[in-house]
PDB file of C-alpha atoms and ligand atoms in Angstrom:
ATOM      1  CA  MET J  24      -9.691 -36.647  -5.387  1.00 42.00           C
ATOM      2  CA  LYS J  25     -13.089 -36.998  -3.744  1.00 44.00           C
ATOM      3  CA  GLY J  26     -11.861 -34.898  -0.838  1.00 49.00           C
ATOM      4  CA  ASP J  27     -10.648 -32.167  -3.187  1.00 56.00           C
ATOM      5  CA  GLY J  28     -13.995 -32.008  -4.916  1.00 57.00           C
ATOM      6  CA  GLU J  29     -15.769 -31.618  -1.621  1.00 60.00           C
ATOM      7  CA  THR J  30     -13.437 -28.868  -0.442  1.00 65.00           C
ATOM      8  CA  MET J  31     -13.914 -27.079  -3.751  1.00 66.00           C
ATOM      9  CA  TYR J  32     -17.683 -27.375  -3.369  1.00 70.00           C
ATOM     10  CA  LYS J  33     -17.492 -25.780   0.053  1.00 71.00           C
ATOM     11  CA  LYS J  34     -14.970 -23.129  -0.932  1.00 75.00           C
ATOM     12  CA  VAL J  35     -16.642 -21.646  -4.018  1.00 79.00           C
ATOM     13  CA  PRO J  36     -19.303 -19.809  -1.981  1.00 80.00           C
ATOM     14  CA  LEU J  37     -16.498 -18.545   0.266  1.00 78.00           C
ATOM     15  CA  TYR J  38     -14.567 -17.174  -2.735  1.00 82.00           C
ATOM     16  CA  ALA J  39     -17.711 -15.518  -4.044  1.00 84.00           C
ATOM     17  CA  MET J  40     -18.399 -13.999  -0.640  1.00 84.00           C
ATOM     18  CA  LEU J  41     -14.850 -12.650  -0.274  1.00 84.00           C
ATOM     19  CA  VAL J  42     -14.869 -11.162  -3.788  1.00 86.00           C
ATOM     20  CA  ALA J  43     -18.260  -9.569  -3.103  1.00 87.00           C
ATOM     21  CA  LEU J  44     -17.045  -8.158   0.236  1.00 85.00           C
ATOM     22  CA  ALA J  45     -13.892  -6.792  -1.364  1.00 84.00           C
ATOM     23  CA  MET J  46     -16.018  -5.162  -4.075  1.00 84.00           C
ATOM     24  CA  ILE J  47     -18.173  -3.482  -1.461  1.00 86.00           C
ATOM     25  CA  PHE J  48     -15.043  -2.066   0.198  1.00 83.00           C
ATOM     26  CA  SER J  49     -13.788  -0.813  -3.153  1.00 79.00           C
ATOM     27  CA  TYR J  50     -17.109   0.831  -3.830  1.00 81.00           C
ATOM     28  CA  VAL J  51     -17.155   2.543  -0.419  1.00 82.00           C
ATOM     29  CA  GLU J  52     -13.607   3.679  -1.093  1.00 78.00           C
ATOM     30  CA  ALA J  53     -14.600   5.124  -4.467  1.00 72.00           C
ATOM     31  CA  LEU J  54     -17.250   7.195  -2.673  1.00 74.00           C
ATOM     32  CA  LEU J  55     -14.896   8.507   0.021  1.00 69.00           C
ATOM     33  CA  PRO J  56     -13.621  11.951  -0.901  1.00 60.00           C
ATOM     34  CA  ILE J  57     -10.083  11.289   0.294  1.00 61.00           C
ATOM     35  CA  SER J  58      -7.299  12.754  -1.763  1.00 59.00           C
ATOM     36  CA  PHE J  59      -3.587  12.208  -1.237  1.00 60.00           C
ATOM     37  CA  GLY J  60      -2.697  14.779  -3.834  1.00 59.00           C
ATOM     38  CA  VAL J  61      -2.229  12.119  -6.458  1.00 62.00           C
ATOM     39  CA  PRO J  62      -5.415  11.601  -8.462  1.00 58.00           C
ATOM     40  CA  GLY J  63      -7.175   8.284  -8.375  1.00 58.00           C
ATOM     41  CA  MET J  64      -5.253   6.870  -5.427  1.00 67.00           C
ATOM     42  CA  LYS J  65      -7.135   4.583  -3.096  1.00 71.00           C
ATOM     43  CA  LEU J  66      -6.794   3.843   0.608  1.00 75.00           C
ATOM     44  CA  GLY J  67      -6.722   0.097   0.068  1.00 79.00           C
ATOM     45  CA  LEU J  68      -9.603  -0.956   2.334  1.00 82.00           C
ATOM     46  CA  ALA J  69     -10.136  -4.042   0.166  1.00 84.00           C
ATOM     47  CA  ASN J  70      -6.770  -5.204   1.506  1.00 88.00           C
ATOM     48  CA  LEU J  71      -8.741  -6.438   4.518  1.00 91.00           C
ATOM     49  CA  ILE J  72     -10.075  -9.285   2.401  1.00 90.00           C
ATOM     50  CA  VAL J  73      -6.590 -10.118   1.134  1.00 92.00           C
ATOM     51  CA  VAL J  74      -5.144 -10.206   4.656  1.00 94.00           C
ATOM     52  CA  ILE J  75      -7.988 -12.430   5.887  1.00 92.00           C
ATOM     53  CA  GLY J  76      -7.560 -14.641   2.822  1.00 92.00           C
ATOM     54  CA  LEU J  77      -3.845 -15.075   3.421  1.00 94.00           C
ATOM     55  CA  TYR J  78      -4.579 -16.669   6.793  1.00 92.00           C
ATOM     56  CA  LEU J  79      -7.470 -18.876   5.650  1.00 89.00           C
ATOM     57  CA  LEU J  80      -6.714 -19.855   2.054  1.00 89.00           C
ATOM     58  CA  LYS J  81      -3.796 -20.814  -0.176  1.00 90.00           C
ATOM     59  CA  PRO J  82      -1.791 -17.904  -1.667  1.00 91.00           C
ATOM     60  CA  GLY J  83      -2.942 -18.798  -5.201  1.00 92.00           C
ATOM     61  CA  GLU J  84      -6.575 -18.588  -4.136  1.00 91.00           C
ATOM     62  CA  VAL J  85      -6.009 -15.196  -2.527  1.00 92.00           C
ATOM     63  CA  LEU J  86      -4.299 -13.911  -5.660  1.00 93.00           C
ATOM     64  CA  LEU J  87      -7.250 -15.089  -7.754  1.00 91.00           C
ATOM     65  CA  ILE J  88      -9.752 -13.332  -5.469  1.00 89.00           C
ATOM     66  CA  SER J  89      -7.634 -10.182  -5.452  1.00 89.00           C
ATOM     67  CA  VAL J  90      -7.272  -9.980  -9.251  1.00 90.00           C
ATOM     68  CA  LEU J  91     -10.967 -10.805  -9.766  1.00 88.00           C
ATOM     69  CA  ARG J  92     -11.922  -8.005  -7.405  1.00 86.00           C
ATOM     70  CA  ILE J  93      -9.678  -5.457  -9.136  1.00 86.00           C
ATOM     71  CA  VAL J  94     -10.904  -6.321 -12.643  1.00 87.00           C
ATOM     72  CA  LEU J  95     -14.587  -6.377 -11.617  1.00 86.00           C
ATOM     73  CA  VAL J  96     -14.370  -3.120  -9.672  1.00 82.00           C
ATOM     74  CA  GLY J  97     -12.421  -1.454 -12.462  1.00 80.00           C
ATOM     75  CA  TYR J  98     -15.005  -2.607 -14.982  1.00 81.00           C
ATOM     76  CA  LEU J  99     -17.992  -1.535 -12.864  1.00 81.00           C
ATOM     77  CA  PHE J 100     -16.962   1.713 -11.182  1.00 73.00           C
ATOM     78  CA  GLY J 101     -13.600   2.721 -12.576  1.00 69.00           C
ATOM     79  CA  ASN J 102     -11.745   3.587 -15.710  1.00 67.00           C
ATOM     80  CA  GLY J 103      -8.732   1.991 -17.403  1.00 69.00           C
ATOM     81  CA  MET J 104      -6.331   3.994 -15.298  1.00 70.00           C
ATOM     82  CA  SER J 105      -7.841   2.956 -11.992  1.00 73.00           C
ATOM     83  CA  ILE J 106      -7.345  -0.711 -12.941  1.00 82.00           C
ATOM     84  CA  VAL J 107      -3.630  -0.104 -13.570  1.00 82.00           C
ATOM     85  CA  TYR J 108      -3.333   1.716 -10.235  1.00 79.00           C
ATOM     86  CA  SER J 109      -5.146  -1.024  -8.351  1.00 82.00           C
ATOM     87  CA  LEU J 110      -3.212  -3.818 -10.038  1.00 88.00           C
ATOM     88  CA  ALA J 111       0.127  -2.194  -9.228  1.00 88.00           C
ATOM     89  CA  GLY J 112      -0.883  -1.594  -5.608  1.00 87.00           C
ATOM     90  CA  GLY J 113      -2.638  -4.940  -5.272  1.00 89.00           C
ATOM     91  CA  LEU J 114       0.117  -7.103  -6.738  1.00 92.00           C
ATOM     92  CA  LEU J 115       2.972  -5.361  -4.935  1.00 93.00           C
ATOM     93  CA  SER J 116       1.198  -5.622  -1.595  1.00 93.00           C
ATOM     94  CA  PHE J 117       0.250  -9.263  -2.247  1.00 95.00           C
ATOM     95  CA  VAL J 118       3.885 -10.197  -2.960  1.00 95.00           C
ATOM     96  CA  LEU J 119       5.190  -8.375   0.123  1.00 95.00           C
ATOM     97  CA  MET J 120       2.531  -9.774   2.433  1.00 95.00           C
ATOM     98  CA  THR J 121       3.114 -13.395   1.351  1.00 95.00           C
ATOM     99  CA  LEU J 122       6.847 -12.780   1.774  1.00 95.00           C
ATOM    100  CA  LEU J 123       6.483 -11.443   5.318  1.00 95.00           C
ATOM    101  CA  GLN J 124       4.098 -14.237   6.188  1.00 93.00           C
ATOM    102  CA  LYS J 125       6.767 -16.747   5.093  1.00 92.00           C
ATOM    103  CA  ILE J 126       9.601 -15.000   6.974  1.00 90.00           C
ATOM    104  CA  LYS J 127       7.851 -15.665  10.338  1.00 86.00           C
ATOM    105  CA  GLY J 128       8.055 -13.426  13.341  1.00 92.00           C
ATOM    106  CA  PHE J 129       5.475 -10.976  12.023  1.00 95.00           C
ATOM    107  CA  SER J 130       1.934 -10.910  13.355  1.00 95.00           C
ATOM    108  CA  MET J 131      -1.033 -10.190  11.108  1.00 95.00           C
ATOM    109  CA  ILE J 132      -0.593  -6.520  11.952  1.00 96.00           C
ATOM    110  CA  GLY J 133       2.961  -6.466  10.607  1.00 96.00           C
ATOM    111  CA  VAL J 134       1.934  -8.350   7.466  1.00 96.00           C
ATOM    112  CA  SER J 135      -0.982  -5.970   6.963  1.00 96.00           C
ATOM    113  CA  ILE J 136       1.218  -2.890   7.461  1.00 96.00           C
ATOM    114  CA  ALA J 137       3.603  -4.146   4.781  1.00 96.00           C
ATOM    115  CA  GLY J 138       0.552  -4.574   2.564  1.00 95.00           C
ATOM    116  CA  GLY J 139      -0.823  -1.100   3.242  1.00 93.00           C
ATOM    117  CA  VAL J 140       2.498   0.658   2.709  1.00 94.00           C
ATOM    118  CA  SER J 141       3.433  -1.264  -0.446  1.00 94.00           C
ATOM    119  CA  HIS J 142      -0.072  -0.765  -1.830  1.00 90.00           C
ATOM    120  CA  ASN J 143       0.499   2.982  -1.738  1.00 89.00           C
ATOM    121  CA  VAL J 144       4.088   2.757  -2.986  1.00 91.00           C
ATOM    122  CA  GLY J 145       2.867   0.698  -5.963  1.00 90.00           C
ATOM    123  CA  GLN J 146       0.298   3.334  -6.884  1.00 86.00           C
ATOM    124  CA  LEU J 147       2.868   6.099  -6.541  1.00 87.00           C
ATOM    125  CA  LEU J 148       5.280   4.260  -8.850  1.00 89.00           C
ATOM    126  CA  VAL J 149       2.566   3.877 -11.495  1.00 87.00           C
ATOM    127  CA  ALA J 150       1.700   7.573 -11.271  1.00 84.00           C
ATOM    128  CA  ALA J 151       5.371   8.506 -11.676  1.00 86.00           C
ATOM    129  CA  LEU J 152       5.726   6.174 -14.675  1.00 87.00           C
ATOM    130  CA  VAL J 153       2.554   7.367 -16.413  1.00 81.00           C
ATOM    131  CA  LEU J 154       3.410  11.031 -15.906  1.00 80.00           C
ATOM    132  CA  GLU J 155       7.123  10.489 -16.604  1.00 81.00           C
ATOM    133  CA  SER J 156       7.708  12.721 -13.612  1.00 80.00           C
ATOM    134  CA  GLY J 157       9.044  12.198 -10.130  1.00 79.00           C
ATOM    135  CA  ALA J 158       7.042  15.175  -8.884  1.00 78.00           C
ATOM    136  CA  VAL J 159       4.425  12.897  -7.302  1.00 80.00           C
ATOM    137  CA  PHE J 160       7.015  11.627  -4.801  1.00 83.00           C
ATOM    138  CA  TYR J 161       6.334  14.878  -2.959  1.00 80.00           C
ATOM    139  CA  TYR J 162       3.424  12.942  -1.451  1.00 82.00           C
ATOM    140  CA  ALA J 163       5.487   9.894  -0.444  1.00 88.00           C
ATOM    141  CA  PRO J 164       5.643  10.747   3.304  1.00 90.00           C
ATOM    142  CA  VAL J 165       1.864  11.188   3.519  1.00 86.00           C
ATOM    143  CA  LEU J 166       1.269   7.981   1.603  1.00 88.00           C
ATOM    144  CA  LEU J 167       3.702   6.004   3.794  1.00 92.00           C
ATOM    145  CA  ILE J 168       1.943   7.163   6.957  1.00 92.00           C
ATOM    146  CA  ALA J 169      -1.490   6.537   5.422  1.00 90.00           C
ATOM    147  CA  GLY J 170      -0.390   3.008   4.522  1.00 92.00           C
ATOM    148  CA  LEU J 171       0.907   2.482   8.061  1.00 95.00           C
ATOM    149  CA  VAL J 172      -2.379   3.595   9.636  1.00 93.00           C
ATOM    150  CA  THR J 173      -4.719   1.662   7.314  1.00 92.00           C
ATOM    151  CA  GLY J 174      -2.401  -1.355   7.507  1.00 94.00           C
ATOM    152  CA  THR J 175      -2.495  -1.368  11.310  1.00 95.00           C
ATOM    153  CA  LEU J 176      -6.296  -1.020  11.445  1.00 94.00           C
ATOM    154  CA  ILE J 177      -6.836  -3.701   8.804  1.00 94.00           C
ATOM    155  CA  GLY J 178      -4.407  -6.015  10.609  1.00 95.00           C
ATOM    156  CA  ILE J 179      -6.288  -5.676  13.905  1.00 95.00           C
ATOM    157  CA  ILE J 180      -9.711  -6.215  12.281  1.00 94.00           C
ATOM    158  CA  ALA J 181      -8.478  -9.108  10.136  1.00 94.00           C
ATOM    159  CA  GLY J 182      -6.984 -10.781  13.220  1.00 94.00           C
ATOM    160  CA  ARG J 183     -10.332 -10.776  14.987  1.00 93.00           C
ATOM    161  CA  ILE J 184     -12.253 -12.005  11.955  1.00 90.00           C
ATOM    162  CA  VAL J 185      -9.828 -14.848  11.259  1.00 91.00           C
ATOM    163  CA  LYS J 186     -10.048 -15.964  14.885  1.00 90.00           C
ATOM    164  CA  GLU J 187     -13.836 -16.046  14.762  1.00 87.00           C
ATOM    165  CA  VAL J 188     -14.011 -17.763  11.379  1.00 83.00           C
ATOM    166  CA  LYS J 189     -11.565 -20.456  12.476  1.00 83.00           C
ATOM    167  CA  LYS J 190     -13.580 -21.058  15.634  1.00 83.00           C
ATOM    168  CA  GLY J 191     -16.894 -21.044  13.777  1.00 76.00           C
ATOM    169  CA  SER J 192     -16.195 -23.290  10.853  1.00 68.00           C
ATOM    170  CA  ARG J 193     -13.360 -25.660  11.561  1.00 61.00           C
ATOM    171  CA  GLN J 194     -14.647 -28.223   9.088  1.00 58.00           C
ATOM    172  CA  LEU J 195     -14.309 -25.757   6.212  1.00 57.00           C
ATOM    173  CA  PHE J 196     -10.622 -25.092   6.584  1.00 55.00           C
ATOM    174  CA  ASP J 197      -9.212 -28.246   8.152  1.00 53.00           C
TER     175      ASP J 197
ATOM    176  CA  MET Z  21       1.928  -7.390  17.960  1.00 83.00           C
ATOM    177  CA  LYS Z  22       5.386  -8.921  17.774  1.00 89.00           C
ATOM    178  CA  LYS Z  23       8.906  -7.506  17.955  1.00 92.00           C
ATOM    179  CA  LYS Z  24       9.349  -7.590  14.177  1.00 94.00           C
ATOM    180  CA  ASP Z  25       6.067  -5.678  13.763  1.00 95.00           C
ATOM    181  CA  ILE Z  26       7.447  -2.881  15.939  1.00 95.00           C
ATOM    182  CA  ILE Z  27      10.682  -2.828  13.927  1.00 96.00           C
ATOM    183  CA  LEU Z  28       8.647  -2.539  10.718  1.00 95.00           C
ATOM    184  CA  ILE Z  29       6.570   0.336  12.131  1.00 96.00           C
ATOM    185  CA  VAL Z  30       9.698   2.191  13.257  1.00 97.00           C
ATOM    186  CA  LEU Z  31      11.300   1.685   9.814  1.00 96.00           C
ATOM    187  CA  VAL Z  32       8.253   3.085   8.003  1.00 96.00           C
ATOM    188  CA  LEU Z  33       8.117   6.067  10.389  1.00 97.00           C
ATOM    189  CA  LEU Z  34      11.840   6.749   9.910  1.00 97.00           C
ATOM    190  CA  LEU Z  35      11.493   6.539   6.131  1.00 96.00           C
ATOM    191  CA  ALA Z  36       8.468   8.837   6.092  1.00 95.00           C
ATOM    192  CA  GLY Z  37      10.156  11.264   8.502  1.00 95.00           C
ATOM    193  CA  GLY Z  38      13.371  11.238   6.501  1.00 94.00           C
ATOM    194  CA  LEU Z  39      11.568  11.878   3.226  1.00 90.00           C
ATOM    195  CA  PHE Z  40       9.546  14.623   4.863  1.00 88.00           C
ATOM    196  CA  LEU Z  41      12.670  16.373   6.215  1.00 89.00           C
ATOM    197  CA  TRP Z  42      14.378  16.032   2.856  1.00 84.00           C
ATOM    198  CA  ARG Z  43      11.324  17.514   1.195  1.00 77.00           C
ATOM    199  CA  GLN Z  44      11.246  20.415   3.666  1.00 75.00           C
ATOM    200  CA  MET Z  45      14.936  21.119   3.141  1.00 77.00           C
ATOM    201  CA  ALA Z  46      14.394  21.060  -0.606  1.00 68.00           C
ATOM    202  CA  GLY Z  47      12.136  23.977   0.211  1.00 60.00           C
ATOM    203  CA  ALA Z  48       8.561  24.115   1.406  1.00 57.00           C
ATOM    204  CA  LYS Z  49       8.670  27.863   1.059  1.00 65.00           C
ATOM    205  CA  GLU Z  50       6.445  29.658  -1.341  1.00 69.00           C
ATOM    206  CA  GLY Z  51       7.480  28.953  -4.872  1.00 72.00           C
ATOM    207  CA  ALA Z  52       8.177  31.466  -7.535  1.00 86.00           C
ATOM    208  CA  ALA Z  53       6.622  29.775 -10.532  1.00 92.00           C
ATOM    209  CA  VAL Z  54       4.617  26.855 -11.828  1.00 94.00           C
ATOM    210  CA  ARG Z  55       6.217  24.496 -14.298  1.00 94.00           C
ATOM    211  CA  VAL Z  56       3.732  22.638 -16.451  1.00 95.00           C
ATOM    212  CA  THR Z  57       4.881  19.425 -18.089  1.00 94.00           C
ATOM    213  CA  VAL Z  58       2.920  17.290 -20.518  1.00 93.00           C
ATOM    214  CA  ASN Z  59       4.064  13.707 -21.048  1.00 89.00           C
ATOM    215  CA  GLY Z  60       7.296  14.503 -19.212  1.00 88.00           C
ATOM    216  CA  GLU Z  61       8.161  17.436 -21.494  1.00 92.00           C
ATOM    217  CA  VAL Z  62       8.100  21.043 -20.302  1.00 93.00           C
ATOM    218  CA  TYR Z  63       5.072  22.876 -21.669  1.00 94.00           C
ATOM    219  CA  GLY Z  64       5.849  26.174 -19.979  1.00 94.00           C
ATOM    220  CA  VAL Z  65       6.940  27.944 -16.775  1.00 94.00           C
ATOM    221  CA  TYR Z  66       4.626  30.615 -15.378  1.00 94.00           C
ATOM    222  CA  SER Z  67       5.242  33.101 -12.578  1.00 93.00           C
ATOM    223  CA  LEU Z  68       3.036  32.796  -9.509  1.00 92.00           C
ATOM    224  CA  LEU Z  69       3.456  36.507  -8.899  1.00 90.00           C
ATOM    225  CA  GLU Z  70       1.107  37.577 -11.639  1.00 90.00           C
ATOM    226  CA  PRO Z  71      -2.485  36.419 -12.115  1.00 94.00           C
ATOM    227  CA  GLN Z  72      -2.872  34.525 -15.348  1.00 95.00           C
ATOM    228  CA  ASP Z  73      -4.867  31.823 -17.121  1.00 96.00           C
ATOM    229  CA  ILE Z  74      -2.835  29.026 -18.651  1.00 96.00           C
ATOM    230  CA  VAL Z  75      -4.603  27.080 -21.373  1.00 96.00           C
ATOM    231  CA  ILE Z  76      -3.135  23.621 -21.871  1.00 96.00           C
ATOM    232  CA  ASP Z  77      -4.613  22.199 -25.057  1.00 94.00           C
ATOM    233  CA  THR Z  78      -2.994  19.006 -26.297  1.00 92.00           C
ATOM    234  CA  GLU Z  79      -4.176  16.097 -28.424  1.00 91.00           C
ATOM    235  CA  LEU Z  80      -5.185  14.469 -25.114  1.00 90.00           C
ATOM    236  CA  GLY Z  81      -7.615  17.231 -24.156  1.00 93.00           C
ATOM    237  CA  HIS Z  82      -8.192  20.651 -22.662  1.00 96.00           C
ATOM    238  CA  ASN Z  83      -7.121  22.011 -19.262  1.00 96.00           C
ATOM    239  CA  LEU Z  84      -7.133  25.477 -17.800  1.00 97.00           C
ATOM    240  CA  LEU Z  85      -4.773  26.319 -14.941  1.00 97.00           C
ATOM    241  CA  GLN Z  86      -5.453  29.581 -13.178  1.00 96.00           C
ATOM    242  CA  ILE Z  87      -2.990  31.635 -11.124  1.00 95.00           C
ATOM    243  CA  ARG Z  88      -4.485  34.007  -8.556  1.00 93.00           C
ATOM    244  CA  ASP Z  89      -3.022  35.437  -5.319  1.00 91.00           C
ATOM    245  CA  GLY Z  90       0.206  33.485  -5.738  1.00 90.00           C
ATOM    246  CA  LYS Z  91      -1.645  30.166  -6.003  1.00 92.00           C
ATOM    247  CA  ALA Z  92      -2.325  27.922  -8.953  1.00 94.00           C
ATOM    248  CA  VAL Z  93      -5.446  25.800  -9.334  1.00 94.00           C
ATOM    249  CA  MET Z  94      -6.933  23.686 -12.132  1.00 95.00           C
ATOM    250  CA  VAL Z  95     -10.266  25.277 -12.977  1.00 95.00           C
ATOM    251  CA  GLU Z  96     -11.173  23.526 -16.230  1.00 94.00           C
ATOM    252  CA  ALA Z  97     -10.485  20.026 -17.526  1.00 94.00           C
ATOM    253  CA  ASP Z  98     -12.345  17.741 -19.904  1.00 93.00           C
ATOM    254  CA  CYS Z  99     -10.592  14.607 -18.623  1.00 88.00           C
ATOM    255  CA  PRO Z 100     -12.841  11.615 -17.807  1.00 81.00           C
ATOM    256  CA  ASP Z 101     -12.140  11.491 -14.050  1.00 76.00           C
ATOM    257  CA  GLY Z 102     -11.934  15.204 -13.236  1.00 80.00           C
ATOM    258  CA  TYR Z 103      -9.643  14.524 -10.275  1.00 80.00           C
ATOM    259  CA  CYS Z 104      -7.347  17.401 -11.208  1.00 86.00           C
ATOM    260  CA  ARG Z 105     -10.150  19.923 -10.622  1.00 87.00           C
ATOM    261  CA  GLN Z 106     -10.694  18.495  -7.122  1.00 81.00           C
ATOM    262  CA  GLN Z 107      -7.056  18.943  -6.100  1.00 82.00           C
ATOM    263  CA  SER Z 108      -6.335  21.862  -3.824  1.00 82.00           C
ATOM    264  CA  SER Z 109      -4.421  24.912  -4.983  1.00 88.00           C
ATOM    265  CA  ILE Z 110      -0.622  24.875  -4.946  1.00 89.00           C
ATOM    266  CA  ARG Z 111       1.844  27.560  -3.877  1.00 88.00           C
ATOM    267  CA  HIS Z 112       4.755  25.869  -2.059  1.00 84.00           C
ATOM    268  CA  ASN Z 113       7.809  24.421  -3.742  1.00 81.00           C
ATOM    269  CA  HIS Z 114       7.277  20.926  -5.194  1.00 81.00           C
ATOM    270  CA  GLN Z 115       3.526  20.863  -4.638  1.00 84.00           C
ATOM    271  CA  THR Z 116       1.790  19.448  -7.665  1.00 88.00           C
ATOM    272  CA  ILE Z 117      -1.504  19.229  -9.464  1.00 90.00           C
ATOM    273  CA  VAL Z 118      -1.716  16.138 -11.604  1.00 89.00           C
ATOM    274  CA  CYS Z 119      -4.060  15.310 -14.467  1.00 89.00           C
ATOM    275  CA  LEU Z 120      -3.346  11.665 -15.120  1.00 84.00           C
ATOM    276  CA  PRO Z 121      -5.556  11.133 -18.205  1.00 84.00           C
ATOM    277  CA  HIS Z 122      -3.967  14.129 -19.927  1.00 90.00           C
ATOM    278  CA  LYS Z 123      -0.493  13.328 -18.546  1.00 90.00           C
ATOM    279  CA  ILE Z 124      -0.127  16.840 -17.131  1.00 92.00           C
ATOM    280  CA  VAL Z 125       1.918  17.764 -14.069  1.00 93.00           C
ATOM    281  CA  ALA Z 126       1.860  21.316 -12.741  1.00 93.00           C
ATOM    282  CA  GLU Z 127       4.651  21.685 -10.171  1.00 92.00           C
ATOM    283  CA  VAL Z 128       5.655  24.710  -8.150  1.00 91.00           C
ATOM    284  CA  VAL Z 129       9.296  25.524  -8.748  1.00 88.00           C
ATOM    285  CA  GLY Z 130      11.495  28.319  -7.564  1.00 78.00           C
ATOM    286  CA  SER Z 131      14.826  29.210  -6.105  1.00 51.00           C
ATOM    287  CA  GLY Z 132      13.787  27.596  -2.857  1.00 44.00           C
ATOM    288  CA  THR Z 133      13.834  31.016  -1.256  1.00 43.00           C
ATOM    289  CA  SER Z 134      11.093  33.517  -0.666  1.00 42.00           C
ATOM    290  CA  THR Z 135       9.443  35.326  -3.534  1.00 42.00           C
ATOM    291  CA  ASP Z 136      11.166  38.575  -2.481  1.00 41.00           C
ATOM    292  CA  GLU Z 137      14.472  37.225  -3.682  1.00 39.00           C
ATOM    293  CA  GLN Z 138      12.920  36.351  -6.999  1.00 40.00           C
ATOM    294  CA  ILE Z 139      12.275  39.956  -7.863  1.00 40.00           C
ATOM    295  CA  PRO Z 140      15.919  40.977  -8.599  1.00 40.00           C
ATOM    296  CA  ASP Z 141      16.017  37.989 -10.917  1.00 40.00           C
ATOM    297  CA  VAL Z 142      13.049  39.265 -12.849  1.00 40.00           C
ATOM    298  CA  VAL Z 143      14.474  42.767 -12.917  1.00 38.00           C
ATOM    299  CA  ALA Z 144      17.803  41.492 -14.218  1.00 37.00           C
ATOM    300  CA  LYS Z 145      16.016  40.266 -17.326  1.00 35.00           C
TER     301      LYS Z 145
HETATM  302 ZN1   ZN S  20      -7.766  15.870 -15.147  1.00 62.18          ZN
END
């Protein structure tokens, strides 16, 4: 148990840092005037932190960081609706990314693409449910492509960061 | 990048392309009217051919949809986020303006053909 305590002691600052980073991304995203035609939808830049987390931490820890980020960001910069959007996108993409990671044969880019695409699909589903209208699916092609592009970029960046972090601080994660 | 990554990318592209084609076939031509729904129920259908102001006052709040030059745009809304006022104008079939807080969807509807063919329809009435 001594070992666990020590790991915990080292990991708490890491959690805090990842949550803080993810919040910064969410804030930047809230400032970006990007509209996909469906109000309140986000690009999912904070997914970068989730992808990095999936390759450095346990899935439960990543989920905790992800939910913390969504609730904090929603509380600070958003409204009730943006929390529902983010939770739908965040949870769906988390589930799909952990699944693809388990399947093997996908690189971080593939995992991240699945995350980006499902993040947008989750938001679209919530919009359709809230509005009780399938009209928003008009924007599905745009949102799929947007998810593909952000997913690819995030996958490439996350890959580099994870490599560096693993090199830099072996003792933290071994 | 691994083989399965490429397969995933191709699948997403095919899905997006397929949905896009389906959407185009459903008609990306100029629509004939705007259908406004609130909470999933039809509030009214308004012709895009004539300029008009559509006031949508519900217990959720106030919105004003304006039709000018065959396009509809949300000009007034007292919703907390105001996203609906930032959305661009709509004129093609199936384009929408959404006000999530007020549960309003304005969608362009029509016969899927050009507005010229709509005119006999109007005359018939
Ligand atoms: Zn609105």
